[in-house]
Tab-separated table of C-alpha atoms in Angstrom:
chain	number	residue	atom	x	y	z
B	1	UNK	CA	-43.894	17.466	9.577
B	2	UNK	CA	-42.290	16.506	12.849
B	3	UNK	CA	-41.473	12.839	11.752
B	4	UNK	CA	-39.935	14.112	8.551
B	5	UNK	CA	-38.016	16.908	10.971
B	6	UNK	CA	-36.787	13.756	13.110
B	7	UNK	CA	-35.828	11.962	10.405
B	8	UNK	CA	-33.594	14.365	8.733
B	9	UNK	CA	-32.313	14.959	11.861
B	10	UNK	CA	-31.423	11.476	12.649
B	11	UNK	CA	-29.825	11.222	9.081
B	12	UNK	CA	-27.307	13.996	9.836
B	13	UNK	CA	-26.230	12.809	13.096
B	14	UNK	CA	-25.455	9.523	11.244
B	15	UNK	CA	-23.426	11.206	8.812
B	16	UNK	CA	-21.571	13.484	10.903
B	17	UNK	CA	-20.552	10.693	13.434
B	18	UNK	CA	-19.387	8.612	10.175
B	19	UNK	CA	-17.206	11.043	9.089
B	20	UNK	CA	-16.438	11.722	12.402
B	21	UNK	CA	-15.492	7.848	12.701
B	22	UNK	CA	-13.638	7.235	9.260
B	23	UNK	CA	-11.341	10.499	10.471
B	24	UNK	CA	-10.494	9.064	13.698
B	25	UNK	CA	-9.692	5.652	12.287
B	26	UNK	CA	-7.350	7.507	9.565
B	27	UNK	CA	-5.659	8.947	12.690
B	28	UNK	CA	-5.191	6.410	14.801
B	29	UNK	CA	-3.430	4.339	11.903
B	30	UNK	CA	-1.581	6.837	11.426
B	31	UNK	CA	-0.082	7.716	14.885
B	32	UNK	CA	-0.174	4.191	14.945
B	33	UNK	CA	2.488	3.157	12.280
B	34	UNK	CA	4.084	6.801	11.933
B	35	UNK	CA	7.587	5.609	14.167
B	36	UNK	CA	7.926	3.079	11.063
B	37	UNK	CA	7.862	5.585	8.452
B	38	UNK	CA	10.563	7.016	6.701
B	39	UNK	CA	10.450	10.351	4.326
B	40	UNK	CA	14.911	10.440	4.479
B	41	UNK	CA	16.740	8.103	2.925
B	42	UNK	CA	19.341	8.534	4.687
B	43	UNK	CA	17.183	7.660	7.359
B	44	UNK	CA	15.862	4.770	6.650
B	45	UNK	CA	16.904	1.076	8.421
B	46	UNK	CA	19.001	-1.619	5.865
B	47	UNK	CA	17.370	-4.083	5.357
B	48	UNK	CA	17.409	-7.626	3.164
B	49	UNK	CA	14.651	-6.735	0.955
B	50	UNK	CA	12.276	-3.628	-0.798
B	51	UNK	CA	8.874	-4.374	-1.602
B	52	UNK	CA	7.334	-1.841	-3.552
B	53	UNK	CA	3.658	-2.413	-3.957
B	54	UNK	CA	1.820	-2.295	-7.398
B	55	UNK	CA	-0.232	0.404	-9.286
B	56	UNK	CA	-1.798	0.451	-12.652
B	57	UNK	CA	-0.089	0.336	-15.568
B	58	UNK	CA	-0.439	1.025	-19.023
B	59	UNK	CA	-1.800	-1.975	-22.148
B	60	UNK	CA	1.640	-0.641	-23.709
B	61	UNK	CA	3.617	-1.670	-20.853
B	62	UNK	CA	4.508	1.625	-19.278
B	63	UNK	CA	3.979	2.264	-15.570
B	64	UNK	CA	1.079	4.991	-14.578
B	65	UNK	CA	2.910	8.132	-12.740
B	66	UNK	CA	1.986	6.951	-9.050
B	67	UNK	CA	3.429	3.552	-9.906
B	68	UNK	CA	6.667	4.602	-11.597
B	69	UNK	CA	7.203	6.953	-8.539
B	70	UNK	CA	6.816	3.848	-6.340
B	71	UNK	CA	9.427	2.126	-8.441
B	72	UNK	CA	12.083	5.160	-8.752
B	73	UNK	CA	11.917	5.649	-5.093
B	74	UNK	CA	12.557	1.937	-4.827
B	75	UNK	CA	15.568	2.051	-7.587
B	76	UNK	CA	16.781	4.963	-5.158
B	77	UNK	CA	16.956	2.934	-1.762
B	78	UNK	CA	18.786	-0.136	-3.800
B	79	UNK	CA	21.612	2.087	-5.202
B	80	UNK	CA	21.981	3.571	-1.923
B	81	UNK	CA	22.825	0.175	-0.383
B	82	UNK	CA	19.946	0.653	2.341
B	83	UNK	CA	18.327	-3.179	0.670
B	84	UNK	CA	20.044	-6.105	-1.158
B	85	UNK	CA	16.929	-7.497	-2.732
B	86	UNK	CA	13.368	-6.480	-4.558
B	87	UNK	CA	9.536	-7.920	-4.542
B	88	UNK	CA	7.671	-6.880	-6.476
B	89	UNK	CA	4.163	-7.705	-5.141
B	90	UNK	CA	1.392	-6.210	-7.768
B	91	UNK	CA	-1.877	-7.660	-10.004
B	92	UNK	CA	-1.617	-10.309	-12.824
B	93	UNK	CA	-5.133	-11.567	-12.641
B	94	UNK	CA	-5.865	-12.250	-16.504
B	95	UNK	CA	-3.614	-12.523	-18.871
B	96	UNK	CA	-3.587	-9.243	-20.869
B	97	UNK	CA	-2.403	-6.771	-17.530
B	98	UNK	CA	0.447	-7.974	-15.906
B	99	UNK	CA	1.962	-5.336	-13.253
B	100	UNK	CA	4.813	-7.355	-12.039
B	101	UNK	CA	6.146	-8.412	-15.153
B	102	UNK	CA	6.100	-4.485	-16.125
B	103	UNK	CA	7.679	-3.270	-12.788
B	104	UNK	CA	10.537	-5.862	-13.766
B	105	UNK	CA	10.805	-4.716	-17.212
B	106	UNK	CA	11.392	-1.310	-15.599
B	107	UNK	CA	14.059	-2.041	-13.264
B	108	UNK	CA	15.965	-4.195	-15.096
B	109	UNK	CA	15.999	-1.183	-17.678
B	110	UNK	CA	17.454	1.274	-15.017
B	111	UNK	CA	19.978	-1.012	-13.995
B	112	UNK	CA	18.531	-2.905	-11.246
B	113	UNK	CA	20.120	-7.231	-11.646
B	114	UNK	CA	17.031	-9.364	-12.369
B	115	UNK	CA	18.723	-11.988	-9.805
B	116	UNK	CA	17.536	-9.549	-7.319
B	117	UNK	CA	13.745	-9.184	-8.150
B	118	UNK	CA	11.592	-11.389	-6.541
B	119	UNK	CA	8.186	-11.602	-7.985
B	120	UNK	CA	4.754	-11.905	-6.301
B	121	UNK	CA	2.090	-11.735	-9.033
B	122	UNK	CA	-0.566	-12.552	-6.675
B	123	UNK	CA	-0.421	-9.251	-4.585
B	124	UNK	CA	-3.649	-7.986	-5.752
B	125	UNK	CA	-4.178	-5.830	-2.698
B	126	UNK	CA	-2.338	-4.322	0.647
B	127	UNK	CA	-3.458	-6.922	2.202
B	128	UNK	CA	-2.380	-9.725	0.699
B	129	UNK	CA	0.775	-8.086	-0.565
B	130	UNK	CA	1.534	-7.967	3.509
B	131	UNK	CA	0.801	-11.605	3.980
B	132	UNK	CA	2.326	-13.259	1.192
B	133	UNK	CA	5.743	-11.262	1.740
B	134	UNK	CA	5.454	-13.411	4.928
B	135	UNK	CA	3.745	-16.427	4.650
B	136	UNK	CA	4.231	-17.313	0.796
B	137	UNK	CA	7.800	-15.307	0.546
B	138	UNK	CA	9.335	-15.747	3.891
B	139	UNK	CA	10.312	-11.997	4.365
B	140	UNK	CA	11.624	-11.789	7.330
B	141	UNK	CA	12.863	-7.732	7.292
B	142	UNK	CA	11.785	-5.201	5.047
B	143	UNK	CA	11.119	-1.629	3.683
B	144	UNK	CA	7.951	-0.935	2.053
B	145	UNK	CA	7.569	1.559	-0.434
B	146	UNK	CA	4.265	3.607	-1.460
B	147	UNK	CA	2.563	6.929	-1.178
B	148	UNK	CA	2.242	9.229	2.081
B	149	UNK	CA	-1.548	8.362	0.951
B	150	UNK	CA	-1.338	4.872	1.012
B	151	UNK	CA	1.657	3.783	3.165
B	152	UNK	CA	-0.034	4.266	7.196
B	153	UNK	CA	-2.564	1.395	5.662
B	154	UNK	CA	0.419	-0.236	4.606
B	155	UNK	CA	2.260	-0.625	7.643
B	156	UNK	CA	-0.824	-1.098	9.852
B	157	UNK	CA	-1.485	-4.315	8.240
B	158	UNK	CA	2.221	-5.315	8.497
B	159	UNK	CA	2.729	-4.175	12.463
B	160	UNK	CA	-0.954	-6.120	12.865
B	161	UNK	CA	0.449	-9.363	11.074
B	162	UNK	CA	3.540	-9.228	13.620
B	163	UNK	CA	6.300	-8.677	10.843
B	164	UNK	CA	9.318	-6.247	10.952
B	165	UNK	CA	8.522	-4.063	8.226
B	166	UNK	CA	9.598	-0.297	8.291
B	167	UNK	CA	8.177	2.217	5.239
B	168	UNK	CA	9.543	4.933	3.029
B	169	UNK	CA	7.408	7.289	1.553
B	170	UNK	CA	7.505	7.615	-2.673
B	171	UNK	CA	8.416	10.977	-3.519
B	172	UNK	CA	6.204	12.151	-5.559
B	173	UNK	CA	7.731	13.266	-8.699
B	174	UNK	CA	5.118	12.074	-11.763
B	175	UNK	CA	1.641	12.231	-9.447
B	176	UNK	CA	-0.217	14.455	-7.766
B	177	UNK	CA	-2.649	12.839	-4.957
B	178	UNK	CA	-6.274	13.080	-6.564
B	179	UNK	CA	-9.187	13.438	-4.543
B	180	UNK	CA	-11.159	10.506	-5.485
B	181	UNK	CA	-7.989	8.243	-4.244
B	182	UNK	CA	-7.933	10.016	-0.877
B	183	UNK	CA	-11.577	9.486	-0.617
B	184	UNK	CA	-11.278	5.474	-1.591
B	185	UNK	CA	-7.956	5.565	1.146
B	186	UNK	CA	-9.837	6.292	3.956
B	187	UNK	CA	-12.769	3.731	3.289
B	188	UNK	CA	-10.144	1.338	2.406
B	189	UNK	CA	-8.778	2.039	6.531
B	190	UNK	CA	-11.932	-0.146	7.734
B	191	UNK	CA	-11.116	-2.644	5.184
B	192	UNK	CA	-7.477	-3.026	6.787
B	193	UNK	CA	-9.069	-2.806	10.624
B	194	UNK	CA	-11.486	-6.118	9.706
B	195	UNK	CA	-8.795	-7.849	7.988
B	196	UNK	CA	-6.290	-7.576	10.675
B	197	UNK	CA	-8.656	-8.142	13.639
B	198	UNK	CA	-9.890	-11.662	12.128
B	199	UNK	CA	-6.471	-12.355	9.968
B	200	UNK	CA	-8.036	-12.884	6.764
B	201	UNK	CA	-5.923	-15.272	3.957
B	202	UNK	CA	-5.209	-13.669	0.706
B	203	UNK	CA	-7.788	-15.557	-2.107
B	204	UNK	CA	-6.753	-15.566	-5.778
B	205	UNK	CA	-10.167	-13.695	-6.955
B	206	UNK	CA	-9.824	-10.272	-4.812
B	207	UNK	CA	-9.556	-7.048	-6.259
B	208	UNK	CA	-7.155	-4.425	-5.778
B	209	UNK	CA	-7.887	-2.134	-2.398
């Protein structure tokens, strides 16, 4: 009985420590990136490029609500003269799934010139998108667009890759954050920390995180 009580106690302690470390890492990442994140378009610094991060698209090519909010916010930046071009970074890991072209088609349909678009078909996850924006597309200054739950991690990765990027919080017009997304994001912070410490290189076989 005494051994059982000790096992339960140790298990509880480990769970509590895990929760505290997870929340602490989340708070650290937010604090570390808060000065480079903007919520009002008038305050966003001008940059050469907007980087819109991909998310799910439907089989019809229609953008999911979460992605539509990101892309609509990117259009706002472009139309307000904050950026000159748009880098679309998303998942095109198979012939029947293509976030990048779906976003590009939406942008063109909403008046963005095709000549202002750059397409990254290997932005399989947030780290890959930031790394490739710098190393492959040679983007020196940029505004990264995604939702509030995701933006601190994206900016944390960019900052610790030595990139002079800012973040613009996508307006949540069609999308509402789900609990499972928030849980997934907290765990993804550990992966981001590992990636920036070890400066890992993108792999075409990676899954989106």
